[in-house]
mmCIF file with all atom_site columns, C-alpha atoms in Angstrom:
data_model
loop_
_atom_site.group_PDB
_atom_site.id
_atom_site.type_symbol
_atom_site.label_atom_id
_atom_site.label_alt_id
_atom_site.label_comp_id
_atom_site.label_asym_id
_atom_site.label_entity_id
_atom_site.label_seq_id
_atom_site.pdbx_PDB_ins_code
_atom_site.Cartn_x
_atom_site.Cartn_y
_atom_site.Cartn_z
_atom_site.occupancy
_atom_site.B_iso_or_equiv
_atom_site.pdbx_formal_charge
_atom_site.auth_seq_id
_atom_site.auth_comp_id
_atom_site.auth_asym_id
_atom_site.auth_atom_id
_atom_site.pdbx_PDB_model_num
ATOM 1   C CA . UNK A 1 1   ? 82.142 90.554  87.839  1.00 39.00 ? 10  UNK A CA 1
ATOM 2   C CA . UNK A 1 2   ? 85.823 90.722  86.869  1.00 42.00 ? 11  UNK A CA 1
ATOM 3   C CA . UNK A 1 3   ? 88.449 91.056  89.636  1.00 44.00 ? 12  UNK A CA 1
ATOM 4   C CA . UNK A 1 4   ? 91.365 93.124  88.908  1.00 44.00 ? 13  UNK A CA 1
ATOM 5   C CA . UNK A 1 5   ? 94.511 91.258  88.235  1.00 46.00 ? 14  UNK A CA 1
ATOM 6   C CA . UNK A 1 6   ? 92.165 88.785  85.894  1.00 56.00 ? 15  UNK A CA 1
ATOM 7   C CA . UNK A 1 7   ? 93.183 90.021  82.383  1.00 60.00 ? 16  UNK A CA 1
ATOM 8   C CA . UNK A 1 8   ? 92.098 93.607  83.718  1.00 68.00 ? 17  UNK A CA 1
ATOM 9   C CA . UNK A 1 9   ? 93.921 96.618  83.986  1.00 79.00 ? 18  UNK A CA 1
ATOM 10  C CA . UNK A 1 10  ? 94.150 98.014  87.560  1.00 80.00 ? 19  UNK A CA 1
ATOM 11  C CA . UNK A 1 11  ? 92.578 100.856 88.386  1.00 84.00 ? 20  UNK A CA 1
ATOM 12  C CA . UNK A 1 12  ? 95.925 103.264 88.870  1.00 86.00 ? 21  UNK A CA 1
ATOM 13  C CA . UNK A 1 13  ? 96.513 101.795 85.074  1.00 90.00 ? 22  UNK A CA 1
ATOM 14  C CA . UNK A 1 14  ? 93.050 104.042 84.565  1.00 89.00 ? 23  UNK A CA 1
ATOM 15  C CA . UNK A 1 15  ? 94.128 107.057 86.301  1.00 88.00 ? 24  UNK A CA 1
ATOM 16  C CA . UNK A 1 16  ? 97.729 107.171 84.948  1.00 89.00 ? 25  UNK A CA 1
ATOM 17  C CA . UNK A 1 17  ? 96.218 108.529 81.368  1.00 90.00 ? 26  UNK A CA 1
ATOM 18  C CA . UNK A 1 18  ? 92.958 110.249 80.488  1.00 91.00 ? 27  UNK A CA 1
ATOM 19  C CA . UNK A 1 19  ? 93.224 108.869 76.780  1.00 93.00 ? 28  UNK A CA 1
ATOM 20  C CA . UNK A 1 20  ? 92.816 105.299 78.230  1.00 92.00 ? 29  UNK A CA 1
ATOM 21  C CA . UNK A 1 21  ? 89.378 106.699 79.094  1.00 94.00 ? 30  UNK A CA 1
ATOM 22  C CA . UNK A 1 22  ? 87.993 107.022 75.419  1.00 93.00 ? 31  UNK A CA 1
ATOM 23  C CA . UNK A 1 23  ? 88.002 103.064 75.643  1.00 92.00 ? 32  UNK A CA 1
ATOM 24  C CA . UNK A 1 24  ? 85.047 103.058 77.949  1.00 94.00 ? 33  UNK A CA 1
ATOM 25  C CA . UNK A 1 25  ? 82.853 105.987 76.401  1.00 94.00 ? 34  UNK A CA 1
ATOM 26  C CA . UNK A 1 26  ? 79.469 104.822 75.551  1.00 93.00 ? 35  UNK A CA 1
ATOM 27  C CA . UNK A 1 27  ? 78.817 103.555 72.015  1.00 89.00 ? 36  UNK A CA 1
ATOM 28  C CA . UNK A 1 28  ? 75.227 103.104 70.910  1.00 90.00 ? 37  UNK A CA 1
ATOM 29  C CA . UNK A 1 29  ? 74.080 99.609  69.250  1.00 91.00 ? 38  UNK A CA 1
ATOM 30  C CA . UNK A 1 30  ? 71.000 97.631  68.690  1.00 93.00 ? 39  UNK A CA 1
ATOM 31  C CA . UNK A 1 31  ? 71.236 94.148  68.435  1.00 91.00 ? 40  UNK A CA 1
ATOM 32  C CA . UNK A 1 32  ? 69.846 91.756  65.971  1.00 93.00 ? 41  UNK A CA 1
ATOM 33  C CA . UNK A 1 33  ? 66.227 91.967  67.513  1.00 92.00 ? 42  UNK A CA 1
ATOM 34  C CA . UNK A 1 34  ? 66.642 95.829  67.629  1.00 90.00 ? 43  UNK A CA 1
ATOM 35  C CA . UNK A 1 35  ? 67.357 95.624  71.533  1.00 90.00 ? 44  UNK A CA 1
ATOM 36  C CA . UNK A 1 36  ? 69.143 99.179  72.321  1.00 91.00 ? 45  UNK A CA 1
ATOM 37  C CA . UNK A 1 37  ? 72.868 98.262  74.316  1.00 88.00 ? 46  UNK A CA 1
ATOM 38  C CA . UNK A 1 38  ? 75.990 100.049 74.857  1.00 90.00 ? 47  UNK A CA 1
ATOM 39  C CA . UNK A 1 39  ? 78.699 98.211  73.441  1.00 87.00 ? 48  UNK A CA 1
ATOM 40  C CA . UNK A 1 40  ? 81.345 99.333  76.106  1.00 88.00 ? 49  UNK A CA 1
ATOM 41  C CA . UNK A 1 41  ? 78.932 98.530  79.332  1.00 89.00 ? 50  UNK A CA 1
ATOM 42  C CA . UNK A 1 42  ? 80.951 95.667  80.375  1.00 90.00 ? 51  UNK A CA 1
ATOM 43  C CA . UNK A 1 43  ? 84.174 97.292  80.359  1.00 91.00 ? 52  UNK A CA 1
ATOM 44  C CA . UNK A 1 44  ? 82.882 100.331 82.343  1.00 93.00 ? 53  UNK A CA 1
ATOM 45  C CA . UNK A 1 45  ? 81.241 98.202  84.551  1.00 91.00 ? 54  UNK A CA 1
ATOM 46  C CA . UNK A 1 46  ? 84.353 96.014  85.616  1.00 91.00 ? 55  UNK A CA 1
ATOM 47  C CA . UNK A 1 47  ? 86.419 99.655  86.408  1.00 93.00 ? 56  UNK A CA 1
ATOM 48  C CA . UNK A 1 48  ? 82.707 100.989 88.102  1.00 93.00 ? 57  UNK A CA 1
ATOM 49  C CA . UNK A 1 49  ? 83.380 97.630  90.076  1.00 91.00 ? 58  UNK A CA 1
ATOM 50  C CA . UNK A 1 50  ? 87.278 97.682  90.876  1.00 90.00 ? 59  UNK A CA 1
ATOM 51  C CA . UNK A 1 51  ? 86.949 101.676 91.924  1.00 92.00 ? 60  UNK A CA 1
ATOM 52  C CA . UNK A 1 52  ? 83.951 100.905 94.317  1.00 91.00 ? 61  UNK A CA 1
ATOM 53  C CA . UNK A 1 53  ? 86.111 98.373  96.286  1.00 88.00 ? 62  UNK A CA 1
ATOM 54  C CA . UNK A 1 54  ? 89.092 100.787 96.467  1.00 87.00 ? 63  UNK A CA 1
ATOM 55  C CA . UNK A 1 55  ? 89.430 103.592 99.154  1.00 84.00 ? 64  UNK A CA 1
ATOM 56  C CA . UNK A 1 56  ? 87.880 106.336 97.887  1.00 79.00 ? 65  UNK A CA 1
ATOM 57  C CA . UNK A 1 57  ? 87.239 108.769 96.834  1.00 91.00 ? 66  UNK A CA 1
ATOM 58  C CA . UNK A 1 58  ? 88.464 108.256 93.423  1.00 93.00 ? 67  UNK A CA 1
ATOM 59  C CA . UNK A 1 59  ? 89.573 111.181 90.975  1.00 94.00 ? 68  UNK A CA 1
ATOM 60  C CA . UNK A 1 60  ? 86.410 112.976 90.527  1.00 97.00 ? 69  UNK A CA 1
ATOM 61  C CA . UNK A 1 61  ? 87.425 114.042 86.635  1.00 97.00 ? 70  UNK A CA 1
ATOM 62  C CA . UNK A 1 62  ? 87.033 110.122 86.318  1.00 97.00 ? 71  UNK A CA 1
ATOM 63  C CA . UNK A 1 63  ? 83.970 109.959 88.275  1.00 97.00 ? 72  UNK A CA 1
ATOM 64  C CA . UNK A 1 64  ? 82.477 112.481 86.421  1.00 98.00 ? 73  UNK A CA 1
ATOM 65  C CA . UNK A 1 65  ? 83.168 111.016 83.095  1.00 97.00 ? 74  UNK A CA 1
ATOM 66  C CA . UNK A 1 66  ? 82.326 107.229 84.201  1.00 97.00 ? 75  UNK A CA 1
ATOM 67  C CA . UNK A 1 67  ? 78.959 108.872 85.619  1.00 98.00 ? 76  UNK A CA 1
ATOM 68  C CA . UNK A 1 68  ? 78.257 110.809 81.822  1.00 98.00 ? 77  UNK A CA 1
ATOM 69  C CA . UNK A 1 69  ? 78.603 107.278 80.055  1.00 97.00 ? 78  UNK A CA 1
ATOM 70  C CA . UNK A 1 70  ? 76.253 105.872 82.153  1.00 96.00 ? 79  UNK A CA 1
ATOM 71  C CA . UNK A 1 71  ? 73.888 108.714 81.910  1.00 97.00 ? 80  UNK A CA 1
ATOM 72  C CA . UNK A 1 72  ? 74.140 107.986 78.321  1.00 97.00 ? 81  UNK A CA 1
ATOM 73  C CA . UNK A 1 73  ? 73.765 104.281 78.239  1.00 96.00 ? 82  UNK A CA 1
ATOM 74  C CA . UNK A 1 74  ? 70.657 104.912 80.340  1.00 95.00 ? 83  UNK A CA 1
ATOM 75  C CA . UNK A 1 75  ? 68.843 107.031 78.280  1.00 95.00 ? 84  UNK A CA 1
ATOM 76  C CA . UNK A 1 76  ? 69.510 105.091 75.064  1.00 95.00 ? 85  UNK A CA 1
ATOM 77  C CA . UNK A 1 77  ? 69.116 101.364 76.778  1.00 91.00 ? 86  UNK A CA 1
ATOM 78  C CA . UNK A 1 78  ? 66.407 100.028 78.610  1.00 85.00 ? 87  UNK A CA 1
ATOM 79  C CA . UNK A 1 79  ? 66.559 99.140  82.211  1.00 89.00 ? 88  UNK A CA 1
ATOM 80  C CA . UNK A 1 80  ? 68.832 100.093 84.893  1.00 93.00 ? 89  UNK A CA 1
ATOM 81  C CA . UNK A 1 81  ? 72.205 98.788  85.410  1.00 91.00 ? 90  UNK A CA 1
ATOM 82  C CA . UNK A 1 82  ? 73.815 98.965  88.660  1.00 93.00 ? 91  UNK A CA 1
ATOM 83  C CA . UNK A 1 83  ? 76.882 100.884 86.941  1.00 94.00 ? 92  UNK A CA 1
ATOM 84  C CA . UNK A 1 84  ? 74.978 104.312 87.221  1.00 96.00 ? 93  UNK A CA 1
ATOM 85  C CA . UNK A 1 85  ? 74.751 104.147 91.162  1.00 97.00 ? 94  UNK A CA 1
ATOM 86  C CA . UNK A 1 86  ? 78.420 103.111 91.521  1.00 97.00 ? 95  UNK A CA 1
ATOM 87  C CA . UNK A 1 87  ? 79.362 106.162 88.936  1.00 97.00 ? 96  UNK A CA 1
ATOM 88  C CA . UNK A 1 88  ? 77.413 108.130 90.899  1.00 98.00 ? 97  UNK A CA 1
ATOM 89  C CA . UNK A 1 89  ? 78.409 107.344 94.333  1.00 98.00 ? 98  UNK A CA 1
ATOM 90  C CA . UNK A 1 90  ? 81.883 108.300 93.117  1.00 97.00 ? 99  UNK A CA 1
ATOM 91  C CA . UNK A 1 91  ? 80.885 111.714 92.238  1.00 98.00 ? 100 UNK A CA 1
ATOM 92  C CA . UNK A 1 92  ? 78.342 112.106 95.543  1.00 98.00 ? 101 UNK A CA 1
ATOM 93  C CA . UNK A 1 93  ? 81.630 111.171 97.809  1.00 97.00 ? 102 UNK A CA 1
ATOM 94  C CA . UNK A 1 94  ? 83.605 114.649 96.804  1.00 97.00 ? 103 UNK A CA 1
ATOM 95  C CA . UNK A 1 95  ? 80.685 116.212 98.319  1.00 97.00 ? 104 UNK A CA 1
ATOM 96  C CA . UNK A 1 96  ? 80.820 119.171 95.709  1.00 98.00 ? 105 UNK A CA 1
ATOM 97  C CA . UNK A 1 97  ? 77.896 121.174 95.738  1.00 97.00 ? 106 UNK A CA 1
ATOM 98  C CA . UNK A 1 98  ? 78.252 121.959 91.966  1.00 97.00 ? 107 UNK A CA 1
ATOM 99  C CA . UNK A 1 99  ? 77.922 117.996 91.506  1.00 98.00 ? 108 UNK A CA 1
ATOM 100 C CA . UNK A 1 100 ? 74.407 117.972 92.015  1.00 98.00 ? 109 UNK A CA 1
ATOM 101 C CA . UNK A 1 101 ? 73.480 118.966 88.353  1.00 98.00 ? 110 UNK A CA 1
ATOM 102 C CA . UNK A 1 102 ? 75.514 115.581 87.025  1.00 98.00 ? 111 UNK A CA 1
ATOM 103 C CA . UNK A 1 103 ? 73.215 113.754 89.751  1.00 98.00 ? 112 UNK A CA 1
ATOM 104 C CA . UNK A 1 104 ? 70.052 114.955 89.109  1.00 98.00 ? 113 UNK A CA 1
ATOM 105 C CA . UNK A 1 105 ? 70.516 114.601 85.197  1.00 98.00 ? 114 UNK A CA 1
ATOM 106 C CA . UNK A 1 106 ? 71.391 111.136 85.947  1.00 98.00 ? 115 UNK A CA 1
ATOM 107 C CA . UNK A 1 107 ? 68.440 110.730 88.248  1.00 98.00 ? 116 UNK A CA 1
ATOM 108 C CA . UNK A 1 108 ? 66.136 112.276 85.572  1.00 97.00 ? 117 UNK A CA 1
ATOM 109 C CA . UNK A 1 109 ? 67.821 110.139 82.702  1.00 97.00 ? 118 UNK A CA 1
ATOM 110 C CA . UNK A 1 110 ? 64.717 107.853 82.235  1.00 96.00 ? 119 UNK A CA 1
ATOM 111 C CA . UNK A 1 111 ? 62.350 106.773 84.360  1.00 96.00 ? 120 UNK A CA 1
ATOM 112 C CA . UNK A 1 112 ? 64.655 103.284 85.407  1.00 96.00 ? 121 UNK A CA 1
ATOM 113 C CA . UNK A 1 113 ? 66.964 105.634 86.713  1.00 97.00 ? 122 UNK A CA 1
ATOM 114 C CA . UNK A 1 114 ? 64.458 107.929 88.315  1.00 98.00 ? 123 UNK A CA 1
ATOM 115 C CA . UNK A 1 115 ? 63.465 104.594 89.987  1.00 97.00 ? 124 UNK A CA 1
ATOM 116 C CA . UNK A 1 116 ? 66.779 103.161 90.364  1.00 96.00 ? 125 UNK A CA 1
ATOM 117 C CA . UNK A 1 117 ? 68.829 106.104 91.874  1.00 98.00 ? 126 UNK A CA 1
ATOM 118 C CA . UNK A 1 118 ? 68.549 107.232 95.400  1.00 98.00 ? 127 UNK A CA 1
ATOM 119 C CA . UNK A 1 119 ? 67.244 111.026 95.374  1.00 98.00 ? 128 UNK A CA 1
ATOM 120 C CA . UNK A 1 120 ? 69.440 112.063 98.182  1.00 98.00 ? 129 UNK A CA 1
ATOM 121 C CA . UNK A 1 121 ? 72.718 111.373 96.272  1.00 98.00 ? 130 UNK A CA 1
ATOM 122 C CA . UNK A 1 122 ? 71.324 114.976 95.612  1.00 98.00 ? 131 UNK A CA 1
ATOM 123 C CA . UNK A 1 123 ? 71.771 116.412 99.180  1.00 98.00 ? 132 UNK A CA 1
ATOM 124 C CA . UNK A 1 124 ? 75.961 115.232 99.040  1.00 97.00 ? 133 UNK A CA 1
ATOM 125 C CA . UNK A 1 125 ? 76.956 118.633 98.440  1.00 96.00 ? 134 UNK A CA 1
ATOM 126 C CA . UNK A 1 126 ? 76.022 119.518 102.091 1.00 97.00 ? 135 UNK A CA 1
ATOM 127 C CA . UNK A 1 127 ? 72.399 118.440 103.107 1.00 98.00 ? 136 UNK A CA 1
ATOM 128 C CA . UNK A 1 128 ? 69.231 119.809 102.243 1.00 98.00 ? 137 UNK A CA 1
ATOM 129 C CA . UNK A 1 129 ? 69.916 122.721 103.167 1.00 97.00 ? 138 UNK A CA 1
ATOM 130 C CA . UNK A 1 130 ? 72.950 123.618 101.679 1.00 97.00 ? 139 UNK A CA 1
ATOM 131 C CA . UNK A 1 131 ? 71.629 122.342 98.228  1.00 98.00 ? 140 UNK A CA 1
ATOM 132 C CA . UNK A 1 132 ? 68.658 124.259 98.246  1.00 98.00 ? 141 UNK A CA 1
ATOM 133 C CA . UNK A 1 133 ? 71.250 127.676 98.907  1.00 98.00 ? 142 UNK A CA 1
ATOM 134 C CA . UNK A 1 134 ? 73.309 126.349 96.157  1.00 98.00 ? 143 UNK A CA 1
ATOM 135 C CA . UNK A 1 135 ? 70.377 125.379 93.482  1.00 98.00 ? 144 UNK A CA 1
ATOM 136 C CA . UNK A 1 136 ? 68.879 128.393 94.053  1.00 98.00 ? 145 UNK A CA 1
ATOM 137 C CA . UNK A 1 137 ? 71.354 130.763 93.832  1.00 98.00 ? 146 UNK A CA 1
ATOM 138 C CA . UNK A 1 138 ? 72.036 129.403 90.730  1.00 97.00 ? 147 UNK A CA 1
ATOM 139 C CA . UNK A 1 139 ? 70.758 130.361 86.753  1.00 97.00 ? 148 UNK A CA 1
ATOM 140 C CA . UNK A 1 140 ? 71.018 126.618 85.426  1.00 97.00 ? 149 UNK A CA 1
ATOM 141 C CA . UNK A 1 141 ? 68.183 125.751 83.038  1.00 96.00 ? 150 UNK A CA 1
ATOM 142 C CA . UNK A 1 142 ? 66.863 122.958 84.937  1.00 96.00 ? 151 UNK A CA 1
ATOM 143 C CA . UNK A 1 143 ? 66.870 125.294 88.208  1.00 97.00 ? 152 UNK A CA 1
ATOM 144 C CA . UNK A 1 144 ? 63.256 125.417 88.892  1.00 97.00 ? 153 UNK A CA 1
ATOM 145 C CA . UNK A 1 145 ? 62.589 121.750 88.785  1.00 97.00 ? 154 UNK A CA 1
ATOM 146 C CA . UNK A 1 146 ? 65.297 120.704 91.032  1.00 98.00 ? 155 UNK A CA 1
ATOM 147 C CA . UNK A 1 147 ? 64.525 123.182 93.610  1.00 98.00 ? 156 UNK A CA 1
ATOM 148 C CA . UNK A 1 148 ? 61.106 121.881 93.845  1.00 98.00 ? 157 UNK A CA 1
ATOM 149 C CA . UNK A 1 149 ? 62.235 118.354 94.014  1.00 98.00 ? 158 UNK A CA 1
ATOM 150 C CA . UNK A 1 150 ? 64.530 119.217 96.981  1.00 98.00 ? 159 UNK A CA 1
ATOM 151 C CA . UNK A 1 151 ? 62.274 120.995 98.652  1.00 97.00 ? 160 UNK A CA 1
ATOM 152 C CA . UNK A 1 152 ? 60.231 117.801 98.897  1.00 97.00 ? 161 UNK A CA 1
ATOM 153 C CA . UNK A 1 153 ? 62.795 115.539 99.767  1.00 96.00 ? 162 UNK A CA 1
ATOM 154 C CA . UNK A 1 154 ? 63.295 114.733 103.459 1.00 95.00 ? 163 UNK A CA 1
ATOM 155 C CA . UNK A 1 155 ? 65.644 116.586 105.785 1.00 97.00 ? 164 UNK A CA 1
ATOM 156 C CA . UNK A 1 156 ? 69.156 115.452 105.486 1.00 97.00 ? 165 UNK A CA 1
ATOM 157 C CA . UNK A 1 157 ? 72.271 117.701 107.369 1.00 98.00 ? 166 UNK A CA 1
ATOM 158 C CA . UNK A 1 158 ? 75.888 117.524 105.040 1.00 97.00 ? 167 UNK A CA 1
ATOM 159 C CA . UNK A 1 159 ? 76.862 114.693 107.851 1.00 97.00 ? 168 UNK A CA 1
ATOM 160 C CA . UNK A 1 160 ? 73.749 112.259 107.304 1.00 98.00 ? 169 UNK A CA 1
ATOM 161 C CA . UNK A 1 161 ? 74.574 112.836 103.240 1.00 98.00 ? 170 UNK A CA 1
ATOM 162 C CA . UNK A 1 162 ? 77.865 111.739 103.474 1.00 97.00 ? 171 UNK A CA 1
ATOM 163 C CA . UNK A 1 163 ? 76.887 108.955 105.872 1.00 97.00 ? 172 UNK A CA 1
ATOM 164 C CA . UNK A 1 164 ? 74.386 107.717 103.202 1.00 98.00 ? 173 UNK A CA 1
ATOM 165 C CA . UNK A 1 165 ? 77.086 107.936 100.224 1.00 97.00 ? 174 UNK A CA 1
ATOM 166 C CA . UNK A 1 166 ? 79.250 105.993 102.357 1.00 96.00 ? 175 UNK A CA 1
ATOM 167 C CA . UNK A 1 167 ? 77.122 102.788 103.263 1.00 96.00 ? 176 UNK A CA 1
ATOM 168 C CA . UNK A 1 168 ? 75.960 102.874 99.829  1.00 96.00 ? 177 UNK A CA 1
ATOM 169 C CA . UNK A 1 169 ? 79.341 102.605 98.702  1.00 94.00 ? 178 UNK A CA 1
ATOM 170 C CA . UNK A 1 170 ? 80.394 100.000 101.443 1.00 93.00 ? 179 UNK A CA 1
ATOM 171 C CA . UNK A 1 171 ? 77.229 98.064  100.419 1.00 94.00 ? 180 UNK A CA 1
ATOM 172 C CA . UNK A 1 172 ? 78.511 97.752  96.696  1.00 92.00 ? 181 UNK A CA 1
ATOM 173 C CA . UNK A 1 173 ? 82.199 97.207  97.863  1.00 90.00 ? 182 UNK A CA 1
ATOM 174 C CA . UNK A 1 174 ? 80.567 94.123  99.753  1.00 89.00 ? 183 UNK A CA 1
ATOM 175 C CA . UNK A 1 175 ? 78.490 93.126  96.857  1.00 85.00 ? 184 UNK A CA 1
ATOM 176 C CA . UNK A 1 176 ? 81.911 93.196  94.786  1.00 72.00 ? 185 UNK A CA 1
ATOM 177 C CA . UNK A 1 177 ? 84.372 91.794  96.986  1.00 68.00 ? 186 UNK A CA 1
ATOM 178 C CA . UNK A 1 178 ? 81.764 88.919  97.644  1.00 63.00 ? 187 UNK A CA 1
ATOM 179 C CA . UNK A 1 179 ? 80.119 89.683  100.865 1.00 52.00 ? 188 UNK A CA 1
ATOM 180 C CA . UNK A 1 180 ? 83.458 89.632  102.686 1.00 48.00 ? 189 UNK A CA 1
#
């Protein structure tokens, strides 16, 4: 991993203009064995890794875009890359109920990411309960298949959700900074 300040732009540098963004938007490749890559994963993944050690929460316009690149990186690539947590830890942490569409679409990418993710990045918005109100209130396509998912997911109050997001995102903070 990259630290900022080593020939990488800081993360305010990021946030300053939303054109600087287009730099990190997933672009498709194979390479020469016909492996499927993103050619810009590196680059998102050294701003995934500067915003995760900053105070947060982050601009969630940002979030949300950083979190749609890796959604698409994921369902073109193999694998899972530790990018797609960090993106979505960033959007979990504004606790917006409305958020949990971006999340489960990233959970439901592939079935690495249905793996990789934690399901209750789902319940940020609020808890269990509180997501369940808000799915099913709602006339989103995928409706129906989230409600069932959450209805099967453990019990989890708006507190314990935000707890979780939290240590997640102190874990990878560690993990960045080194274990310090």
């Amino acid at each position: 991993m990259a630290r900022p300040g080593e020939g990488f732009p800081g993360v305010g540098w990021w946030l300053e203009d939303p054109e600087r963004w287009e730099t990190l938007r997933f672009e498709a490749a194979h390479d020469e064995e016909d492996v499927p890559f993103d050619r810009r994963w590196r680059d998102r993944g050294e701003v995934l890794d500067a915003l995760v050690a900053v105070p947060g929460p982050v601009d969630h316009a940002f979030a949300r875009f950083l979190l749609e690149q890796e959604i698409l990186f994921h369902d073109h690539a193999w694998g899972f890359n530790y990018g797609a947590e960090i993106a979505a830890l960033l959007v979990a942490e504004h606790q917006r109920p409305e958020d949990v569409w971006i999340l489960w679409e990233a959970i439901g990418t592939s079935f690495d990411t249905w793996c990789g993710l934690p399901h209750d990045l789902l319940l940020a918005g609020g808890g269990k309960a509180s997501a369940i109100a808000y799915v099913a209130a709602s006339d989103h396509d995928a409706r129906d298949g989230l409600l069932e998912h959450l209805r099967e997911s453990e019990e989890m109050t708006g507190e314990e959700a935000a707890a979780f997001v939290a240590a997640r995102r102190e874990y990878y903070a560690k993990v960045y900074l080194g274990g310090q």
